[in-house]
CSV table of N, CA and C in Angstrom, one decimal:
chain,number,residue,atom,x,y,z
A,44,MET,N,106.7,135.5,115.0
A,44,MET,CA,107.3,134.2,115.5
A,44,MET,C,106.1,133.5,116.2
A,45,ALA,N,106.1,132.2,115.9
A,45,ALA,CA,105.1,131.3,116.5
A,45,ALA,C,105.4,131.1,118.0
A,46,THR,N,104.4,131.0,118.8
A,46,THR,CA,104.6,130.7,120.2
A,46,THR,C,104.2,129.3,120.6
A,47,PHE,N,104.6,128.9,121.8
A,47,PHE,CA,104.2,127.5,122.2
A,47,PHE,C,102.7,127.4,122.2
A,48,ASP,N,102.0,128.4,122.6
A,48,ASP,CA,100.5,128.4,122.6
A,48,ASP,C,100.0,128.2,121.2
A,49,ASP,N,100.6,128.7,120.2
A,49,ASP,CA,100.2,128.5,118.8
A,49,ASP,C,100.4,127.0,118.5
A,50,PHE,N,101.5,126.4,118.9
A,50,PHE,CA,101.7,125.0,118.6
A,50,PHE,C,100.7,124.1,119.3
A,51,MET,N,100.3,124.5,120.5
A,51,MET,CA,99.3,123.7,121.3
A,51,MET,C,97.9,123.7,120.7
A,52,LYS,N,97.7,124.7,119.8
A,52,LYS,CA,96.4,124.8,119.1
A,52,LYS,C,96.2,123.7,118.0
A,53,LEU,N,97.4,123.1,117.6
A,53,LEU,CA,97.3,122.1,116.6
A,53,LEU,C,97.0,120.8,117.2
A,54,ASP,N,96.1,120.0,116.6
A,54,ASP,CA,95.7,118.7,117.0
A,54,ASP,C,96.4,117.7,116.0
A,55,ILE,N,97.5,117.2,116.5
A,55,ILE,CA,98.3,116.3,115.6
A,55,ILE,C,98.1,114.9,116.1
A,56,ARG,N,97.6,114.0,115.2
A,56,ARG,CA,97.3,112.6,115.6
A,56,ARG,C,97.9,111.6,114.7
A,57,VAL,N,98.0,110.4,115.2
A,57,VAL,CA,98.5,109.3,114.4
A,57,VAL,C,97.3,108.6,113.7
A,58,GLY,N,97.5,108.2,112.5
A,58,GLY,CA,96.4,107.5,111.8
A,58,GLY,C,97.1,106.4,110.9
A,59,THR,N,96.3,105.5,110.4
A,59,THR,CA,96.8,104.4,109.5
A,59,THR,C,96.2,104.6,108.2
A,60,ILE,N,97.0,104.6,107.2
A,60,ILE,CA,96.5,104.7,105.8
A,60,ILE,C,95.8,103.4,105.4
A,61,THR,N,94.5,103.5,105.1
A,61,THR,CA,93.7,102.3,104.7
A,61,THR,C,93.6,102.1,103.2
A,62,GLU,N,93.7,103.2,102.5
A,62,GLU,CA,93.6,103.2,101.0
A,62,GLU,C,94.2,104.5,100.6
A,63,ALA,N,94.5,104.6,99.3
A,63,ALA,CA,95.1,105.8,98.8
A,63,ALA,C,94.3,107.1,99.2
A,64,LEU,N,94.9,108.0,99.8
A,64,LEU,CA,94.3,109.3,100.3
A,64,LEU,C,93.4,109.1,101.5
A,65,VAL,N,93.2,108.0,102.1
A,65,VAL,CA,92.3,107.8,103.2
A,65,VAL,C,93.1,107.3,104.4
A,66,VAL,N,92.9,108.0,105.6
A,66,VAL,CA,93.6,107.7,106.8
A,66,VAL,C,92.6,107.5,107.9
A,67,ASP,N,92.8,106.4,108.7
A,67,ASP,CA,91.9,106.0,109.8
A,67,ASP,C,92.6,106.6,111.1
A,68,PHE,N,91.9,107.5,111.8
A,68,PHE,CA,92.3,108.1,113.0
A,68,PHE,C,91.6,107.5,114.3
A,69,GLY,N,91.0,106.4,114.2
A,69,GLY,CA,90.3,105.7,115.3
A,69,GLY,C,88.9,106.2,115.5
A,70,GLU,N,88.3,105.7,116.6
A,70,GLU,CA,86.8,106.0,116.8
A,70,GLU,C,86.5,107.5,117.0
A,71,GLU,N,87.3,108.2,117.7
A,71,GLU,CA,87.0,109.6,118.0
A,71,GLU,C,86.9,110.5,116.8
A,72,ILE,N,87.9,110.3,115.9
A,72,ILE,CA,88.0,111.2,114.7
A,72,ILE,C,87.5,110.5,113.4
A,73,GLY,N,87.7,109.2,113.3
A,73,GLY,CA,87.2,108.5,112.2
A,73,GLY,C,88.1,108.5,111.0
A,74,THR,N,87.6,108.3,109.9
A,74,THR,CA,88.4,108.2,108.6
A,74,THR,C,88.3,109.6,107.9
A,75,LYS,N,89.5,110.0,107.5
A,75,LYS,CA,89.6,111.3,106.8
A,75,LYS,C,90.4,111.2,105.5
A,76,LYS,N,90.1,112.1,104.6
A,76,LYS,CA,90.9,112.1,103.3
A,76,LYS,C,91.9,113.2,103.3
A,77,SER,N,93.0,112.9,102.6
A,77,SER,CA,94.1,113.8,102.5
A,77,SER,C,94.6,113.9,101.1
A,78,SER,N,95.0,115.1,100.6
A,78,SER,CA,95.5,115.2,99.3
A,78,SER,C,97.1,115.2,99.3
A,79,ALA,N,97.7,114.6,100.2
A,79,ALA,CA,99.1,114.6,100.4
A,79,ALA,C,99.8,114.2,99.0
A,80,GLN,N,100.8,115.0,98.6
A,80,GLN,CA,101.5,114.7,97.4
A,80,GLN,C,102.7,113.9,97.7
A,81,ILE,N,102.6,112.6,97.8
A,81,ILE,CA,103.6,111.7,98.3
A,81,ILE,C,104.0,110.6,97.3
A,82,THR,N,103.7,110.8,96.1
A,82,THR,CA,103.9,109.7,95.1
A,82,THR,C,105.3,109.5,94.6
A,83,GLN,N,106.2,110.5,94.9
A,83,GLN,CA,107.6,110.4,94.5
A,83,GLN,C,108.3,109.3,95.2
A,84,HIS,N,108.0,109.1,96.5
A,84,HIS,CA,108.8,108.1,97.3
A,84,HIS,C,107.9,106.8,97.6
A,85,TYR,N,106.6,106.9,97.3
A,85,TYR,CA,105.8,105.8,97.8
A,85,TYR,C,104.8,105.4,96.6
A,86,THR,N,104.6,104.0,96.5
A,86,THR,CA,103.5,103.5,95.7
A,86,THR,C,102.3,103.3,96.5
A,87,PRO,N,101.1,103.3,95.9
A,87,PRO,CA,99.9,103.0,96.7
A,87,PRO,C,100.0,101.8,97.6
A,88,ASP,N,100.6,100.7,97.1
A,88,ASP,CA,100.8,99.5,97.9
A,88,ASP,C,101.7,99.7,99.1
A,89,GLN,N,102.7,100.5,99.0
A,89,GLN,CA,103.6,100.8,100.1
A,89,GLN,C,102.9,101.6,101.2
A,90,LEU,N,101.9,102.4,100.9
A,90,LEU,CA,101.2,103.2,101.8
A,90,LEU,C,100.2,102.5,102.7
A,91,ILE,N,99.5,101.5,102.2
A,91,ILE,CA,98.5,100.8,102.9
A,91,ILE,C,99.1,100.2,104.2
A,92,GLY,N,98.5,100.5,105.3
A,92,GLY,CA,99.0,100.0,106.6
A,92,GLY,C,100.0,100.9,107.3
A,93,LYS,N,100.6,101.9,106.6
A,93,LYS,CA,101.6,102.8,107.1
A,93,LYS,C,100.9,103.8,108.1
A,94,GLN,N,101.5,104.0,109.3
A,94,GLN,CA,101.0,105.0,110.2
A,94,GLN,C,101.7,106.3,109.9
A,95,VAL,N,100.9,107.4,110.0
A,95,VAL,CA,101.4,108.7,109.7
A,95,VAL,C,100.9,109.7,110.7
A,96,LEU,N,101.5,110.9,110.8
A,96,LEU,CA,101.1,111.9,111.7
A,96,LEU,C,100.4,113.0,110.8
A,97,ALA,N,99.3,113.6,111.3
A,97,ALA,CA,98.6,114.6,110.5
A,97,ALA,C,97.9,115.6,111.5
A,98,VAL,N,97.8,116.8,111.0
A,98,VAL,CA,97.0,117.8,111.7
A,98,VAL,C,95.5,117.6,111.3
A,99,VAL,N,94.7,117.3,112.3
A,99,VAL,CA,93.3,116.9,112.1
A,99,VAL,C,92.3,118.1,112.4
A,100,ASN,N,92.8,119.2,112.9
A,100,ASN,CA,91.9,120.3,113.2
A,100,ASN,C,92.0,121.5,112.3
A,101,PHE,N,92.6,121.4,111.2
A,101,PHE,CA,92.5,122.5,110.2
A,101,PHE,C,91.1,122.3,109.4
A,102,PRO,N,90.5,123.4,108.9
A,102,PRO,CA,89.3,123.2,108.2
A,102,PRO,C,89.6,122.5,106.9
A,103,PRO,N,88.6,121.8,106.3
A,103,PRO,CA,88.8,121.2,105.0
A,103,PRO,C,89.3,122.2,104.0
A,104,ARG,N,90.1,121.7,103.0
A,104,ARG,CA,90.6,122.6,102.0
A,104,ARG,C,90.5,122.0,100.6
A,105,GLN,N,89.9,122.8,99.7
A,105,GLN,CA,89.8,122.3,98.3
A,105,GLN,C,91.1,122.4,97.6
A,106,ILE,N,91.6,121.2,97.1
A,106,ILE,CA,92.8,121.1,96.3
A,106,ILE,C,92.4,120.6,95.0
A,107,ALA,N,92.4,121.5,94.0
A,107,ALA,CA,91.9,121.1,92.6
A,107,ALA,C,90.5,120.6,92.8
A,108,ASP,N,90.2,119.4,92.4
A,108,ASP,CA,88.8,118.8,92.4
A,108,ASP,C,88.7,117.9,93.6
A,109,PHE,N,89.5,118.0,94.7
A,109,PHE,CA,89.5,117.1,95.8
A,109,PHE,C,89.4,117.9,97.1
A,110,MET,N,88.6,117.5,98.0
A,110,MET,CA,88.4,118.1,99.3
A,110,MET,C,89.3,117.4,100.3
A,111,SER,N,90.4,118.1,100.8
A,111,SER,CA,91.4,117.5,101.7
A,111,SER,C,90.9,117.8,103.1
A,112,GLU,N,90.8,116.8,104.0
A,112,GLU,CA,90.3,117.0,105.4
A,112,GLU,C,91.3,117.1,106.4
A,113,VAL,N,92.5,116.6,106.2
A,113,VAL,CA,93.6,116.6,107.1
A,113,VAL,C,94.9,116.9,106.4
A,114,LEU,N,95.9,117.4,107.1
A,114,LEU,CA,97.2,117.7,106.6
A,114,LEU,C,98.2,116.7,107.1
A,115,VAL,N,98.5,115.7,106.2
A,115,VAL,CA,99.5,114.7,106.6
A,115,VAL,C,100.9,115.3,106.6
A,116,LEU,N,101.7,115.0,107.6
A,116,LEU,CA,103.0,115.7,107.8
A,116,LEU,C,104.1,114.9,107.1
A,117,GLY,N,105.0,115.7,106.6
A,117,GLY,CA,106.2,115.1,105.9
A,117,GLY,C,107.2,116.2,105.8
A,118,THR,N,108.4,115.8,105.3
A,118,THR,CA,109.5,116.7,105.0
A,118,THR,C,109.7,116.8,103.5
A,119,TYR,N,110.0,118.0,103.1
A,119,TYR,CA,110.3,118.2,101.7
A,119,TYR,C,111.8,117.8,101.5
A,120,SER,N,112.0,116.7,101.0
A,120,SER,CA,113.3,116.1,100.9
A,120,SER,C,113.7,116.0,99.4
A,121,GLU,N,114.9,115.7,99.1
A,121,GLU,CA,115.4,115.5,97.8
A,121,GLU,C,114.5,114.4,97.1
A,122,GLY,N,113.9,114.7,96.0
A,122,GLY,CA,113.1,113.7,95.3
A,122,GLY,C,111.7,113.7,95.8
A,123,GLY,N,111.2,114.5,96.7
A,123,GLY,CA,109.8,114.5,97.1
A,123,GLY,C,109.6,114.5,98.6
A,124,VAL,N,108.3,114.4,99.0
A,124,VAL,CA,107.9,114.4,100.4
A,124,VAL,C,108.2,113.0,101.0
A,125,VAL,N,108.8,113.0,102.2
A,125,VAL,CA,109.0,111.8,103.0
A,125,VAL,C,108.1,112.0,104.3
A,126,LEU,N,107.2,111.0,104.5
A,126,LEU,CA,106.3,111.0,105.6
A,126,LEU,C,106.9,111.0,107.0
A,127,ILE,N,106.2,111.7,107.9
A,127,ILE,CA,106.6,111.6,109.3
A,127,ILE,C,105.8,110.4,109.9
A,128,THR,N,106.5,109.4,110.5
A,128,THR,CA,105.8,108.3,111.0
A,128,THR,C,106.4,107.9,112.4
A,129,PRO,N,105.5,107.3,113.2
A,129,PRO,CA,106.1,106.8,114.5
A,129,PRO,C,107.0,105.7,114.3
A,130,ASP,N,108.0,105.5,115.1
A,130,ASP,CA,109.0,104.4,114.9
A,130,ASP,C,108.5,103.1,115.5
A,131,LYS,N,107.4,103.1,116.2
A,131,LYS,CA,106.8,101.9,116.8
A,131,LYS,C,105.3,102.0,116.5
A,132,ALA,N,104.6,100.9,116.3
A,132,ALA,CA,103.1,100.9,116.1
A,132,ALA,C,102.4,101.5,117.4
A,133,VAL,N,101.5,102.4,117.2
A,133,VAL,CA,100.7,103.0,118.2
A,133,VAL,C,99.3,103.0,117.9
A,134,GLN,N,98.4,103.4,118.8
A,134,GLN,CA,97.0,103.4,118.5
A,134,GLN,C,96.6,104.5,117.6
A,135,ASN,N,95.7,104.2,116.6
A,135,ASN,CA,95.1,105.3,115.8
A,135,ASN,C,94.5,106.3,116.7
A,136,GLY,N,94.7,107.6,116.4
A,136,GLY,CA,94.1,108.7,117.2
A,136,GLY,C,95.0,109.2,118.3
A,137,ASP,N,96.2,108.5,118.6
A,137,ASP,CA,97.1,109.0,119.6
A,137,ASP,C,97.5,110.4,119.2
A,138,ARG,N,97.7,111.2,120.2
A,138,ARG,CA,98.1,112.6,120.0
A,138,ARG,C,99.6,112.8,120.1
A,139,LEU,N,100.1,113.7,119.3
A,139,LEU,CA,101.5,114.1,119.4
A,139,LEU,C,101.6,114.9,120.7
A,140,GLY,N,102.5,114.5,121.5
A,140,GLY,CA,102.6,115.3,122.8
A,140,GLY,C,104.0,115.3,123.4
């Protein structure tokens, strides 16, 4: 079973999608790439400007021929992944807390 201390090790931040597979987390973290499989519910045009939550302190992971730098969070719902997003605009880099 995971503990609260395990959860606290995760660095979950808000970022804004600036282009397909690229998320801006602000000055401290910068821009990172993600291999999130989210095409079932979203077109590339719908993603630009959308704020998402992502784990930013996992090591990079090779996904096929792509190096994913962050884990964008979503739920596995009927028809595909639905992104976890803040309900109001916040600063890029804000921490989940």
